[in-house]
mmCIF file of C-alpha atoms and ligand atoms in Angstrom:
data_model
loop_
_atom_site.group_PDB
_atom_site.id
_atom_site.type_symbol
_atom_site.label_atom_id
_atom_site.label_comp_id
_atom_site.label_asym_id
_atom_site.label_seq_id
_atom_site.Cartn_x
_atom_site.Cartn_y
_atom_site.Cartn_z
ATOM 1 C CA UNK A 225 0.000 0.000 0.000
ATOM 2 C CA UNK A 226 1.341 3.410 -0.951
ATOM 3 C CA UNK A 227 0.936 6.077 1.731
ATOM 4 C CA UNK A 228 -0.803 9.128 0.242
ATOM 5 C CA UNK A 229 1.137 12.382 0.238
ATOM 6 C CA UNK A 230 -0.305 15.882 -0.070
ATOM 7 C CA UNK A 231 2.192 18.731 -0.337
ATOM 8 C CA UNK A 232 1.640 22.467 -0.383
ATOM 9 C CA UNK A 233 3.976 24.336 -2.717
ATOM 10 C CA UNK A 234 3.827 27.902 -1.479
ATOM 11 C CA UNK A 235 6.018 29.100 -4.405
ATOM 12 C CA UNK A 236 7.276 32.707 -3.893
ATOM 13 C CA UNK A 237 4.633 33.539 -1.294
ATOM 14 C CA UNK A 238 4.581 33.713 2.521
ATOM 15 C CA UNK A 239 7.062 35.505 4.767
ATOM 16 C CA UNK A 240 8.321 33.867 7.974
ATOM 17 C CA UNK A 241 5.685 35.580 10.117
ATOM 18 C CA UNK A 242 2.924 34.602 7.682
ATOM 19 C CA UNK A 243 4.224 31.018 7.675
ATOM 20 C CA UNK A 244 3.877 30.761 11.440
ATOM 21 C CA UNK A 245 0.336 32.104 11.248
ATOM 22 C CA UNK A 246 -0.648 29.709 8.468
ATOM 23 C CA UNK A 247 0.816 26.727 10.329
ATOM 24 C CA UNK A 248 -0.973 27.688 13.540
ATOM 25 C CA UNK A 249 -4.274 27.834 11.622
ATOM 26 C CA UNK A 250 -3.600 24.555 9.820
ATOM 27 C CA UNK A 251 -2.446 22.418 12.754
ATOM 28 C CA UNK A 252 -5.813 21.981 14.511
ATOM 29 C CA UNK A 253 -7.610 21.450 11.182
ATOM 30 C CA UNK A 254 -5.484 18.407 10.286
ATOM 31 C CA UNK A 255 -4.541 17.166 13.755
ATOM 32 C CA UNK A 256 -6.784 14.109 13.390
ATOM 33 C CA UNK A 257 -5.449 13.147 9.951
ATOM 34 C CA UNK A 258 -3.608 9.863 10.084
ATOM 35 C CA UNK A 259 -1.995 7.827 7.320
ATOM 36 C CA UNK A 260 -1.218 10.783 5.016
ATOM 37 C CA UNK A 261 2.122 12.552 4.654
ATOM 38 C CA UNK A 262 1.287 16.268 4.827
ATOM 39 C CA UNK A 263 4.197 18.367 3.562
ATOM 40 C CA UNK A 264 4.643 22.150 3.527
ATOM 41 C CA UNK A 265 7.126 23.621 1.036
ATOM 42 C CA UNK A 266 7.840 27.281 1.903
ATOM 43 C CA UNK A 267 10.390 29.504 0.201
ATOM 44 C CA UNK A 268 13.952 29.074 1.582
ATOM 45 C CA UNK A 269 13.613 32.195 3.733
ATOM 46 C CA UNK A 270 10.664 30.743 5.670
ATOM 47 C CA UNK A 271 12.028 27.208 6.200
ATOM 48 C CA UNK A 272 13.412 27.705 9.692
ATOM 49 C CA UNK A 273 10.322 29.520 10.981
ATOM 50 C CA UNK A 274 8.048 26.859 9.468
ATOM 51 C CA UNK A 275 10.235 24.101 10.926
ATOM 52 C CA UNK A 276 9.820 25.541 14.417
ATOM 53 C CA UNK A 277 6.085 26.078 13.970
ATOM 54 C CA UNK A 278 5.379 22.469 12.879
ATOM 55 C CA UNK A 279 7.257 20.898 15.817
ATOM 56 C CA UNK A 280 5.079 18.325 17.660
ATOM 57 C CA UNK A 281 2.557 18.201 14.805
ATOM 58 C CA UNK A 282 1.846 15.772 11.945
ATOM 59 C CA UNK A 283 3.172 18.289 9.385
ATOM 60 C CA UNK A 284 6.411 17.730 7.459
ATOM 61 C CA UNK A 285 8.771 20.176 5.772
ATOM 62 C CA UNK A 286 10.020 20.353 2.181
ATOM 63 C CA UNK A 287 11.911 22.827 0.008
ATOM 64 C CA UNK A 288 11.068 23.989 -3.506
ATOM 65 C CA UNK A 289 14.479 23.395 -5.118
ATOM 66 C CA UNK A 290 18.171 22.797 -4.350
ATOM 67 C CA UNK A 291 21.533 22.699 -6.115
ATOM 68 C CA UNK A 292 23.439 19.461 -6.753
ATOM 69 C CA UNK A 293 26.851 20.515 -5.413
ATOM 70 C CA UNK A 294 27.610 20.099 -1.702
ATOM 71 C CA UNK A 295 29.127 23.553 -1.151
ATOM 72 C CA UNK A 296 31.233 26.200 -2.874
ATOM 73 C CA UNK A 297 31.068 29.339 -4.987
ATOM 74 C CA UNK A 298 27.486 29.049 -6.250
ATOM 75 C CA UNK A 299 25.919 32.360 -5.372
ATOM 76 C CA UNK A 300 22.252 32.144 -4.584
ATOM 77 C CA UNK A 301 22.138 28.363 -4.336
ATOM 78 C CA UNK A 302 21.321 26.027 -1.447
ATOM 79 C CA UNK A 303 22.617 22.459 -0.961
ATOM 80 C CA UNK A 304 20.821 19.281 0.105
ATOM 81 C CA UNK A 305 22.617 19.287 3.479
ATOM 82 C CA UNK A 306 21.536 22.872 4.116
ATOM 83 C CA UNK A 307 17.933 21.782 3.559
ATOM 84 C CA UNK A 308 18.304 18.760 5.826
ATOM 85 C CA UNK A 309 19.809 20.832 8.613
ATOM 86 C CA UNK A 310 16.957 23.334 8.228
ATOM 87 C CA UNK A 311 14.528 20.519 9.007
ATOM 88 C CA UNK A 312 13.520 19.471 5.474
ATOM 89 C CA UNK A 313 12.692 15.896 4.693
ATOM 90 C CA UNK A 314 11.421 16.576 1.141
ATOM 91 C CA UNK A 315 12.534 18.653 -1.829
ATOM 92 C CA UNK A 316 10.614 19.515 -5.013
ATOM 93 C CA UNK A 317 12.762 19.113 -8.136
ATOM 94 C CA UNK A 318 12.144 20.116 -11.755
ATOM 95 C CA UNK A 319 8.973 22.125 -11.196
ATOM 96 C CA UNK A 320 7.659 23.421 -14.526
ATOM 97 C CA UNK A 321 8.163 27.014 -13.341
ATOM 98 C CA UNK A 322 11.857 26.240 -12.818
ATOM 99 C CA UNK A 323 11.981 24.625 -16.257
ATOM 100 C CA UNK A 324 10.230 27.638 -17.860
ATOM 101 C CA UNK A 325 11.966 30.547 -16.083
ATOM 102 C CA UNK A 326 15.277 29.223 -14.701
ATOM 103 C CA UNK A 327 16.683 26.915 -17.354
ATOM 104 C CA UNK A 328 15.970 23.626 -15.560
ATOM 105 C CA UNK A 329 16.377 20.630 -17.893
ATOM 106 C CA UNK A 330 15.992 16.869 -17.573
ATOM 107 C CA UNK A 331 19.784 16.724 -17.113
ATOM 108 C CA UNK A 332 19.859 19.229 -14.231
ATOM 109 C CA UNK A 333 16.880 17.491 -12.624
ATOM 110 C CA UNK A 334 18.832 14.216 -12.841
ATOM 111 C CA UNK A 335 21.881 15.764 -11.121
ATOM 112 C CA UNK A 336 19.690 17.218 -8.381
ATOM 113 C CA UNK A 337 17.860 13.912 -7.956
ATOM 114 C CA UNK A 338 21.159 12.087 -7.441
ATOM 115 C CA UNK A 339 22.333 14.673 -4.918
ATOM 116 C CA UNK A 340 19.038 14.734 -3.017
ATOM 117 C CA UNK A 341 18.911 10.920 -2.719
ATOM 118 C CA UNK A 342 22.584 10.811 -1.731
ATOM 119 C CA UNK A 343 21.874 13.248 1.091
ATOM 120 C CA UNK A 344 18.800 11.378 2.326
ATOM 121 C CA UNK A 345 16.098 13.792 1.181
ATOM 122 C CA UNK A 346 12.862 12.524 -0.362
ATOM 123 C CA UNK A 347 12.652 14.131 -3.818
ATOM 124 C CA UNK A 348 9.355 15.135 -5.420
ATOM 125 C CA UNK A 349 10.191 15.079 -9.143
ATOM 126 C CA UNK A 350 7.816 17.124 -11.292
ATOM 127 C CA UNK A 351 6.908 16.110 -14.829
ATOM 128 C CA UNK A 352 4.230 17.400 -17.175
ATOM 129 C CA UNK A 353 3.378 18.507 -20.684
ATOM 130 C CA UNK A 354 2.549 22.016 -21.888
ATOM 131 C CA UNK A 355 -0.728 22.850 -23.585
ATOM 132 C CA UNK A 356 0.736 22.909 -27.112
ATOM 133 C CA UNK A 357 2.385 19.533 -26.464
ATOM 134 C CA UNK A 358 -0.922 17.995 -25.374
ATOM 135 C CA UNK A 359 -2.640 19.514 -28.428
ATOM 136 C CA UNK A 360 0.109 18.156 -30.696
ATOM 137 C CA UNK A 361 -0.535 14.662 -29.283
ATOM 138 C CA UNK A 362 2.944 14.300 -27.781
ATOM 139 C CA UNK A 363 2.027 14.165 -24.082
ATOM 140 C CA UNK A 364 3.377 10.630 -23.695
ATOM 141 C CA UNK A 365 6.647 11.506 -25.422
ATOM 142 C CA UNK A 366 7.195 14.499 -23.110
ATOM 143 C CA UNK A 367 6.382 12.459 -19.999
ATOM 144 C CA UNK A 368 8.658 9.663 -21.191
ATOM 145 C CA UNK A 369 11.513 12.163 -21.709
ATOM 146 C CA UNK A 370 10.961 13.789 -18.313
ATOM 147 C CA UNK A 371 10.863 10.484 -16.438
ATOM 148 C CA UNK A 372 13.691 8.683 -18.234
ATOM 149 C CA UNK A 373 15.856 11.827 -18.154
ATOM 150 C CA UNK A 374 15.354 12.393 -14.440
ATOM 151 C CA UNK A 375 15.885 8.731 -13.483
ATOM 152 C CA UNK A 376 19.007 8.081 -15.583
ATOM 153 C CA UNK A 377 21.430 6.094 -13.381
ATOM 154 C CA UNK A 378 19.045 5.896 -10.413
ATOM 155 C CA UNK A 379 18.859 2.360 -8.920
ATOM 156 C CA UNK A 380 15.662 0.402 -8.228
ATOM 157 C CA UNK A 381 16.251 0.626 -4.467
ATOM 158 C CA UNK A 382 16.515 4.409 -4.745
ATOM 159 C CA UNK A 383 13.512 4.862 -7.011
ATOM 160 C CA UNK A 384 11.079 3.381 -4.530
ATOM 161 C CA UNK A 385 11.742 6.340 -2.222
ATOM 162 C CA UNK A 386 11.093 9.000 -4.861
ATOM 163 C CA UNK A 387 7.783 10.821 -5.253
ATOM 164 C CA UNK A 388 6.720 11.906 -8.752
ATOM 165 C CA UNK A 389 4.340 14.812 -9.289
ATOM 166 C CA UNK A 390 2.428 14.840 -12.569
ATOM 167 C CA UNK A 391 1.634 18.493 -13.174
ATOM 168 C CA UNK A 392 0.236 19.291 -16.618
ATOM 169 C CA UNK A 393 1.552 22.815 -17.218
ATOM 170 C CA UNK A 394 -1.777 23.925 -18.725
ATOM 171 C CA UNK A 395 -3.486 23.116 -15.409
ATOM 172 C CA UNK A 396 -1.116 25.046 -13.134
ATOM 173 C CA UNK A 397 -2.631 28.225 -11.741
ATOM 174 C CA UNK A 398 -5.196 28.322 -14.553
ATOM 175 C CA UNK A 399 -8.240 26.835 -12.854
ATOM 176 C CA UNK A 400 -8.231 24.199 -15.621
ATOM 177 C CA UNK A 401 -7.877 20.965 -13.675
ATOM 178 C CA UNK A 402 -7.151 17.778 -15.611
ATOM 179 C CA UNK A 403 -10.171 15.496 -15.497
ATOM 180 C CA UNK A 404 -9.740 12.477 -13.215
ATOM 181 C CA UNK A 405 -9.614 10.341 -16.366
ATOM 182 C CA UNK A 406 -6.934 12.477 -18.037
ATOM 183 C CA UNK A 407 -4.812 12.475 -14.887
ATOM 184 C CA UNK A 408 -5.239 8.742 -14.218
ATOM 185 C CA UNK A 409 -4.236 7.947 -17.804
ATOM 186 C CA UNK A 410 -0.909 9.778 -17.431
ATOM 187 C CA UNK A 411 -0.282 8.412 -13.925
ATOM 188 C CA UNK A 412 -0.771 4.872 -15.210
ATOM 189 C CA UNK A 413 1.575 5.676 -18.106
ATOM 190 C CA UNK A 414 4.239 6.936 -15.649
ATOM 191 C CA UNK A 415 3.945 3.687 -13.711
ATOM 192 C CA UNK A 416 4.290 1.788 -16.990
ATOM 193 C CA UNK A 417 7.517 3.710 -17.771
ATOM 194 C CA UNK A 418 8.870 2.878 -14.292
ATOM 195 C CA UNK A 419 7.926 -0.781 -14.821
ATOM 196 C CA UNK A 420 9.985 -0.755 -18.017
ATOM 197 C CA UNK A 421 12.951 0.991 -16.379
ATOM 198 C CA UNK A 422 12.871 -1.154 -13.204
ATOM 199 C CA UNK A 423 10.103 -3.710 -12.687
ATOM 200 C CA UNK A 424 6.488 -3.747 -11.647
ATOM 201 C CA UNK A 425 7.297 -4.415 -7.989
ATOM 202 C CA UNK A 426 9.417 -1.258 -7.723
ATOM 203 C CA UNK A 427 7.040 0.772 -9.886
ATOM 204 C CA UNK A 428 4.122 -0.099 -7.612
ATOM 205 C CA UNK A 429 5.951 1.449 -4.653
ATOM 206 C CA UNK A 430 6.473 4.890 -6.194
ATOM 207 C CA UNK A 431 3.987 7.517 -5.064
ATOM 208 C CA UNK A 432 2.659 9.673 -7.907
ATOM 209 C CA UNK A 433 0.927 12.940 -7.011
ATOM 210 C CA UNK A 434 -1.286 15.011 -9.262
ATOM 211 C CA UNK A 435 -0.821 18.809 -9.350
ATOM 212 C CA UNK A 436 -2.615 21.599 -11.200
ATOM 213 C CA UNK A 437 -5.563 23.651 -9.886
ATOM 214 C CA UNK A 438 -6.424 21.192 -7.118
ATOM 215 C CA UNK A 439 -9.277 22.603 -5.024
ATOM 216 C CA UNK A 440 -11.382 21.220 -2.178
ATOM 217 C CA UNK A 441 -14.140 20.520 -4.744
ATOM 218 C CA UNK A 442 -12.069 18.324 -7.049
ATOM 219 C CA UNK A 443 -9.492 16.746 -4.700
ATOM 220 C CA UNK A 444 -11.413 13.668 -3.550
ATOM 221 C CA UNK A 445 -12.366 12.436 -7.023
ATOM 222 C CA UNK A 446 -8.797 12.940 -8.294
ATOM 223 C CA UNK A 447 -7.302 11.188 -5.266
ATOM 224 C CA UNK A 448 -9.793 8.365 -5.749
ATOM 225 C CA UNK A 449 -8.114 7.282 -8.992
ATOM 226 C CA UNK A 450 -6.101 4.065 -8.643
ATOM 227 C CA UNK A 451 -2.721 5.534 -9.625
ATOM 228 C CA UNK A 452 -3.100 8.959 -7.951
ATOM 229 C CA UNK A 453 -1.442 8.934 -4.537
ATOM 230 C CA UNK A 454 -2.151 12.494 -3.416
ATOM 231 C CA UNK A 455 -1.468 15.981 -4.677
ATOM 232 C CA UNK A 456 0.966 18.838 -5.060
ATOM 233 C CA UNK A 457 -1.066 21.932 -4.319
ATOM 234 C CA UNK A 458 -0.166 25.519 -5.238
ATOM 235 C CA UNK A 459 -2.696 28.327 -4.751
ATOM 236 C CA UNK A 460 -5.092 26.383 -2.542
ATOM 237 C CA UNK A 461 -2.280 25.570 -0.079
ATOM 238 C CA UNK A 462 -1.954 29.253 0.867
ATOM 239 C CA UNK A 463 -5.152 29.157 2.938
ATOM 240 C CA UNK A 464 -5.355 26.748 5.878
ATOM 241 C CA UNK A 465 -9.048 25.966 5.351
ATOM 242 C CA UNK A 466 -8.801 24.936 1.709
ATOM 243 C CA UNK A 467 -5.541 23.027 2.183
ATOM 244 C CA UNK A 468 -7.007 21.078 5.122
ATOM 245 C CA UNK A 469 -10.078 20.164 3.055
ATOM 246 C CA UNK A 470 -7.815 18.905 0.251
ATOM 247 C CA UNK A 471 -5.739 16.836 2.700
ATOM 248 C CA UNK A 472 -8.964 15.296 3.987
ATOM 249 C CA UNK A 473 -9.978 14.443 0.416
ATOM 250 C CA UNK A 474 -7.365 11.680 0.290
HETATM 251 P P1 LIG B 220 -1.859 25.437 -8.552
HETATM 252 O O1 LIG B 220 -2.449 24.486 -7.540
HETATM 253 O O2 LIG B 220 -1.874 26.860 -8.084
HETATM 254 O O3 LIG B 220 -2.428 25.230 -9.913
HETATM 255 O O4 LIG B 220 -0.284 25.061 -8.653
HETATM 256 C C1 LIG B 220 0.079 23.749 -8.857
HETATM 257 C C2 LIG B 220 1.548 23.654 -8.692
HETATM 258 O O5 LIG B 220 2.310 24.129 -9.508
HETATM 259 C C3 LIG B 220 2.061 22.965 -7.499
HETATM 260 O O6 LIG B 220 3.435 22.728 -7.596
#
């Protein structure tokens, strides 16, 4: 049985003080939730404050990105160990916004994935097609490239600990959620790719989240699909009430 995972990607929102407030509002709303990994991914500057605020709760901490080197002259970057020592257990890698605005490629995602696993972080690897790619009928090719590129050289033992987030770019922040059928189809395809790269036993262990305009109204039906193991939530994770409802939709 795969344990569901719902993560809130706060993106470039929420100061430290706002993070503490949001966590304090969220904690009682999800205190009775059991059997779901609930992860908050603040910007780097709010990690420490969020870490303190979630102490003694069922909330977990993740970061939105990292660099693959351990240390050195890489202005503006943060290493896996820095994230671990700031209380992170998870790290999002290859988000489509990083691919679109910051030059992230399948190769850089692969380097980061290796470094994150080596350091003991749980990576959340994002994959997903853009609108024009879906319209051109090449969704499967894009997903295949994203998955095989990211997992190049990653062993079967390592892959079972990785989370994949399927986030169709056309659904992110647009209000256009993929239908449960559309999402399930791609999730099943991702599991098929993993079965080919490793085997079905390993592929069955990988948790695959859906992301893209998840709301309290659509979460439960998406999470009810056989290959959808939770969600990566953007906008709706910025309000405690809506995020809690989504977590309870698992
Ligand atoms: P929205 O939920 O705002 O569409 O964002 C999804 C996302 O990009 C999460 O990483």
